[in-house]
Tab-separated table of C-alpha atoms in Angstrom:
chain	number	residue	atom	x	y	z
A	20	MET	CA	0.000	0.000	0.000
A	21	PRO	CA	2.675	2.613	0.850
A	22	SER	CA	4.484	1.846	-2.409
A	23	GLN	CA	1.273	2.338	-4.379
A	24	ARG	CA	0.715	5.692	-2.722
A	25	VAL	CA	4.256	6.807	-3.543
A	26	SER	CA	3.834	5.652	-7.134
A	27	SER	CA	0.517	7.493	-7.550
A	28	ARG	CA	2.043	10.679	-6.148
A	29	MET	CA	4.973	10.410	-8.542
A	30	ASN	CA	2.620	9.928	-11.489
A	31	ALA	CA	0.523	12.925	-10.440
A	32	HIS	CA	3.646	15.045	-10.116
A	33	ALA	CA	4.783	13.954	-13.570
A	34	ASN	CA	1.419	14.858	-15.089
A	35	THR	CA	1.483	18.352	-13.575
A	36	GLY	CA	5.202	19.064	-13.808
A	37	PRO	CA	6.987	21.795	-15.755
A	38	ASP	CA	7.291	19.729	-18.956
A	39	ARG	CA	3.543	19.175	-19.154
A	40	ALA	CA	2.896	22.832	-18.331
A	41	ARG	CA	5.205	23.958	-21.092
A	42	LYS	CA	3.580	21.558	-23.533
A	43	HIS	CA	0.180	23.042	-22.828
A	44	GLU	CA	1.121	26.720	-22.651
A	45	PRO	CA	-1.565	28.717	-24.488
A	46	PHE	CA	-0.032	30.197	-27.618
A	47	PRO	CA	-0.682	32.691	-29.021
A	48	ALA	CA	-1.691	34.531	-25.872
A	49	TYR	CA	-4.779	36.691	-25.873
A	50	GLY	CA	-4.362	40.439	-26.008
A	51	PRO	CA	-2.541	41.732	-29.120
A	52	VAL	CA	-5.639	42.643	-31.153
A	53	ASP	CA	-7.275	44.280	-28.144
A	54	ALA	CA	-4.109	46.241	-27.325
A	55	ALA	CA	-3.536	47.350	-30.920
A	56	LEU	CA	-7.063	48.673	-31.383
A	57	GLY	CA	-6.946	50.374	-28.000
A	58	PHE	CA	-3.761	52.178	-28.957
A	59	VAL	CA	-5.226	53.253	-32.311
A	60	VAL	CA	-8.264	54.810	-30.635
A	61	PHE	CA	-6.052	56.504	-28.038
A	62	TYR	CA	-3.852	57.874	-30.829
A	63	LEU	CA	-6.853	59.217	-32.749
A	64	PHE	CA	-8.197	60.893	-29.637
A	65	VAL	CA	-4.862	62.545	-28.807
A	66	GLU	CA	-4.492	63.666	-32.423
A	67	ARG	CA	-7.898	65.354	-32.451
A	68	ALA	CA	-7.525	66.723	-28.935
A	69	THR	CA	-4.014	68.104	-29.502
A	70	PRO	CA	-5.125	71.718	-30.236
A	71	THR	CA	-7.228	71.762	-27.067
A	72	LEU	CA	-4.450	70.149	-25.046
A	73	VAL	CA	-1.917	72.639	-26.372
A	74	ASP	CA	-4.164	75.597	-25.550
A	75	THR	CA	-4.866	74.169	-22.101
A	76	VAL	CA	-1.245	73.484	-21.179
A	77	THR	CA	0.102	76.735	-22.574
A	78	GLY	CA	-2.669	78.594	-20.737
A	79	VAL	CA	-1.712	76.961	-17.450
A	80	VAL	CA	2.031	77.368	-18.106
A	81	PRO	CA	2.371	80.617	-20.114
A	82	GLY	CA	6.128	80.246	-20.616
A	83	LEU	CA	5.713	76.894	-22.384
A	84	SER	CA	5.634	76.977	-26.172
A	85	ALA	CA	3.037	75.162	-28.281
A	86	SER	CA	5.767	73.249	-30.123
A	87	ALA	CA	7.119	71.928	-26.822
A	88	VAL	CA	3.675	70.684	-25.830
A	89	GLY	CA	3.219	69.034	-29.231
A	90	PHE	CA	6.590	67.343	-28.900
A	91	GLY	CA	5.670	66.134	-25.424
A	92	LEU	CA	2.416	64.623	-26.698
A	93	ALA	CA	4.239	62.888	-29.549
A	94	ALA	CA	6.846	61.519	-27.140
A	95	PHE	CA	4.065	60.314	-24.837
A	96	LEU	CA	2.380	58.467	-27.700
A	97	TRP	CA	5.661	56.802	-28.636
A	98	PHE	CA	6.169	55.818	-24.999
A	99	ILE	CA	2.724	54.198	-24.831
A	100	PHE	CA	3.377	52.419	-28.130
A	101	VAL	CA	6.720	51.000	-26.982
A	102	VAL	CA	5.362	49.912	-23.594
A	103	THR	CA	2.328	48.254	-25.202
A	104	THR	CA	4.459	46.474	-27.804
A	105	LEU	CA	6.948	45.186	-25.237
A	106	ASP	CA	4.158	43.986	-22.959
A	107	GLN	CA	2.475	42.062	-25.764
A	108	LEU	CA	5.811	40.598	-26.852
A	109	ARG	CA	6.497	39.482	-23.277
A	110	ARG	CA	3.078	37.827	-23.068
A	111	GLN	CA	3.696	35.873	-26.280
A	112	LEU	CA	7.139	34.787	-25.091
A	113	ALA	CA	5.610	33.748	-21.773
A	114	ALA	CA	3.043	31.687	-23.665
A	115	LEU	CA	5.940	29.922	-25.398
A	116	GLY	CA	7.672	29.363	-22.067
A	117	VAL	CA	10.660	31.533	-23.013
A	118	VAL	CA	10.120	33.991	-20.142
A	119	ALA	CA	8.190	33.827	-16.897
A	120	GLY	CA	4.496	34.609	-17.054
A	121	ASP	CA	2.439	36.895	-14.850
A	122	ALA	CA	2.527	36.051	-11.174
A	123	GLY	CA	-0.740	34.820	-9.762
A	124	ARG	CA	-2.105	33.723	-13.149
A	125	PRO	CA	-1.847	29.914	-13.088
A	126	ASP	CA	-4.942	29.709	-15.285
A	127	ARG	CA	-2.765	30.509	-18.299
A	128	VAL	CA	-0.948	27.225	-17.845
A	129	ALA	CA	-3.940	25.231	-16.663
A	130	SER	CA	-6.051	26.304	-19.606
A	131	GLY	CA	-3.690	24.605	-22.037
A	132	TRP	CA	-4.132	25.587	-25.640
A	133	ALA	CA	-7.638	26.711	-24.693
A	134	VAL	CA	-9.115	26.162	-28.138
A	135	PRO	CA	-12.523	27.882	-28.050
A	136	SER	CA	-15.606	26.057	-29.201
A	137	VAL	CA	-17.480	27.099	-32.322
A	138	PRO	CA	-20.526	28.371	-30.362
A	139	ARG	CA	-18.251	30.526	-28.216
A	140	LEU	CA	-16.539	31.941	-31.291
A	141	LEU	CA	-19.956	32.745	-32.759
A	142	VAL	CA	-20.945	34.596	-29.570
A	143	TYR	CA	-17.691	36.550	-29.703
A	144	ALA	CA	-18.358	37.362	-33.359
A	145	VAL	CA	-21.848	38.684	-32.591
A	146	VAL	CA	-20.536	40.819	-29.721
A	147	THR	CA	-17.811	42.117	-32.039
A	148	VAL	CA	-20.326	43.195	-34.688
A	149	VAL	CA	-22.830	44.733	-32.266
A	150	GLY	CA	-20.272	46.399	-30.018
A	151	GLY	CA	-18.195	47.540	-32.977
A	152	SER	CA	-21.211	49.111	-34.659
A	153	ILE	CA	-22.140	51.032	-31.519
A	154	ALA	CA	-18.519	52.122	-31.042
A	155	VAL	CA	-18.278	53.399	-34.614
A	156	LEU	CA	-21.554	55.324	-34.300
A	157	THR	CA	-20.548	56.954	-31.009
A	158	PHE	CA	-16.831	57.490	-31.676
A	159	ASP	CA	-17.013	61.073	-32.954
A	160	ARG	CA	-19.345	62.179	-30.174
A	161	ALA	CA	-17.198	60.436	-27.582
A	162	VAL	CA	-14.088	62.233	-28.836
A	163	ASP	CA	-15.899	65.576	-28.791
A	164	ALA	CA	-17.155	64.786	-25.291
A	165	GLY	CA	-13.626	63.947	-24.160
A	166	ILE	CA	-12.383	67.272	-25.499
A	167	ALA	CA	-15.268	69.011	-23.736
A	168	PHE	CA	-14.220	67.400	-20.463
A	169	ILE	CA	-10.678	68.681	-20.982
A	170	ARG	CA	-12.094	72.196	-21.277
A	171	LEU	CA	-14.286	71.494	-18.266
A	172	ALA	CA	-11.268	70.518	-16.186
A	173	THR	CA	-9.545	73.742	-17.260
A	174	ASP	CA	-12.562	75.849	-16.333
A	175	LEU	CA	-12.825	74.154	-12.964
A	176	GLY	CA	-9.141	74.835	-12.398
A	177	VAL	CA	-9.649	78.562	-12.785
A	178	GLY	CA	-12.995	78.503	-11.007
A	179	VAL	CA	-15.187	79.826	-13.824
A	180	PHE	CA	-17.321	76.759	-14.530
A	181	PRO	CA	-20.902	77.262	-13.330
A	182	PHE	CA	-22.202	74.613	-10.949
A	183	GLY	CA	-25.096	72.519	-12.163
A	184	ALA	CA	-23.923	72.561	-15.789
A	185	PHE	CA	-22.255	69.136	-15.763
A	186	PRO	CA	-22.461	67.650	-19.291
A	187	LEU	CA	-24.328	64.488	-18.354
A	188	VAL	CA	-25.187	63.533	-21.941
A	189	GLU	CA	-21.538	63.745	-23.006
A	190	PHE	CA	-20.545	61.635	-20.015
A	191	LEU	CA	-23.090	58.949	-20.954
A	192	VAL	CA	-21.837	58.980	-24.548
A	193	ILE	CA	-18.301	58.330	-23.321
A	194	VAL	CA	-19.507	55.472	-21.108
A	195	VAL	CA	-21.496	53.881	-23.941
A	196	PHE	CA	-18.561	54.173	-26.321
A	197	PHE	CA	-16.019	52.643	-23.969
A	198	VAL	CA	-18.314	49.795	-22.947
A	199	ALA	CA	-19.134	48.977	-26.581
A	200	PHE	CA	-15.551	49.433	-27.741
A	201	GLY	CA	-14.146	47.343	-24.906
A	202	ALA	CA	-16.609	44.519	-25.543
A	203	ALA	CA	-15.941	44.608	-29.296
A	204	THR	CA	-12.143	44.617	-29.078
A	205	HIS	CA	-12.126	41.951	-26.372
A	206	SER	CA	-14.396	39.720	-28.449
A	207	LEU	CA	-12.501	40.358	-31.693
A	208	ASP	CA	-9.269	39.452	-29.925
A	209	ARG	CA	-10.852	36.174	-28.810
A	210	VAL	CA	-12.108	35.464	-32.321
A	211	VAL	CA	-8.751	36.099	-33.992
A	212	ILE	CA	-6.514	34.423	-31.391
A	213	GLY	CA	-9.008	31.609	-30.864
A	214	SER	CA	-9.073	30.926	-34.602
A	215	VAL	CA	-5.272	30.868	-34.705
A	216	ARG	CA	-5.205	28.436	-31.767
A	217	THR	CA	-7.741	26.253	-33.543
A	218	ALA	CA	-5.569	26.246	-36.668
A	219	PHE	CA	-2.505	25.335	-34.604
A	220	ALA	CA	-4.424	22.588	-32.849
A	221	THR	CA	-5.334	20.955	-36.159
A	222	VAL	CA	-1.706	20.711	-37.255
A	223	ARG	CA	-0.232	19.674	-33.900
A	224	PRO	CA	1.037	16.085	-33.851
């Protein structure tokens, strides 16, 4: 009996050891499509809000030139792009077992290749279409609302904004856009990466 217990423990350890975990690492990892689309929307917003941002910053700091503010915004965008790219690269390398993954996320290993089912992919596709359509319809208004909130923050800073004039409609537009956009990009990421995983699974020996 003791020998059987030792043998069963050894077999369980072998089935859950590092080699098995590496074999079943989920690759490609979820996230690149979601991150790329998020950066594109952030870039478009900064591009359209740049005149307002320049006026706001130069108004708060009179000695600062508009060109310096524009350069700072461009440098900030490049910083976000580099950080996002490196993070996504790290996640893919972690999925391959080349680098360590995120601490406290054992589900990435336990989920294996995590090939999604066809019904789940169809649900993701529907959410992508519906959420994407709402996001496209509300994008321009959401950007304008974001710019309005920048002006609002400036007015509040100098104490000239009248109380009771909070732009509730603009706030709701921003909420609707971000909820729809987040659901659409998350679902599209699952559709694309899930399809790639399915393709990999069909050619795995």
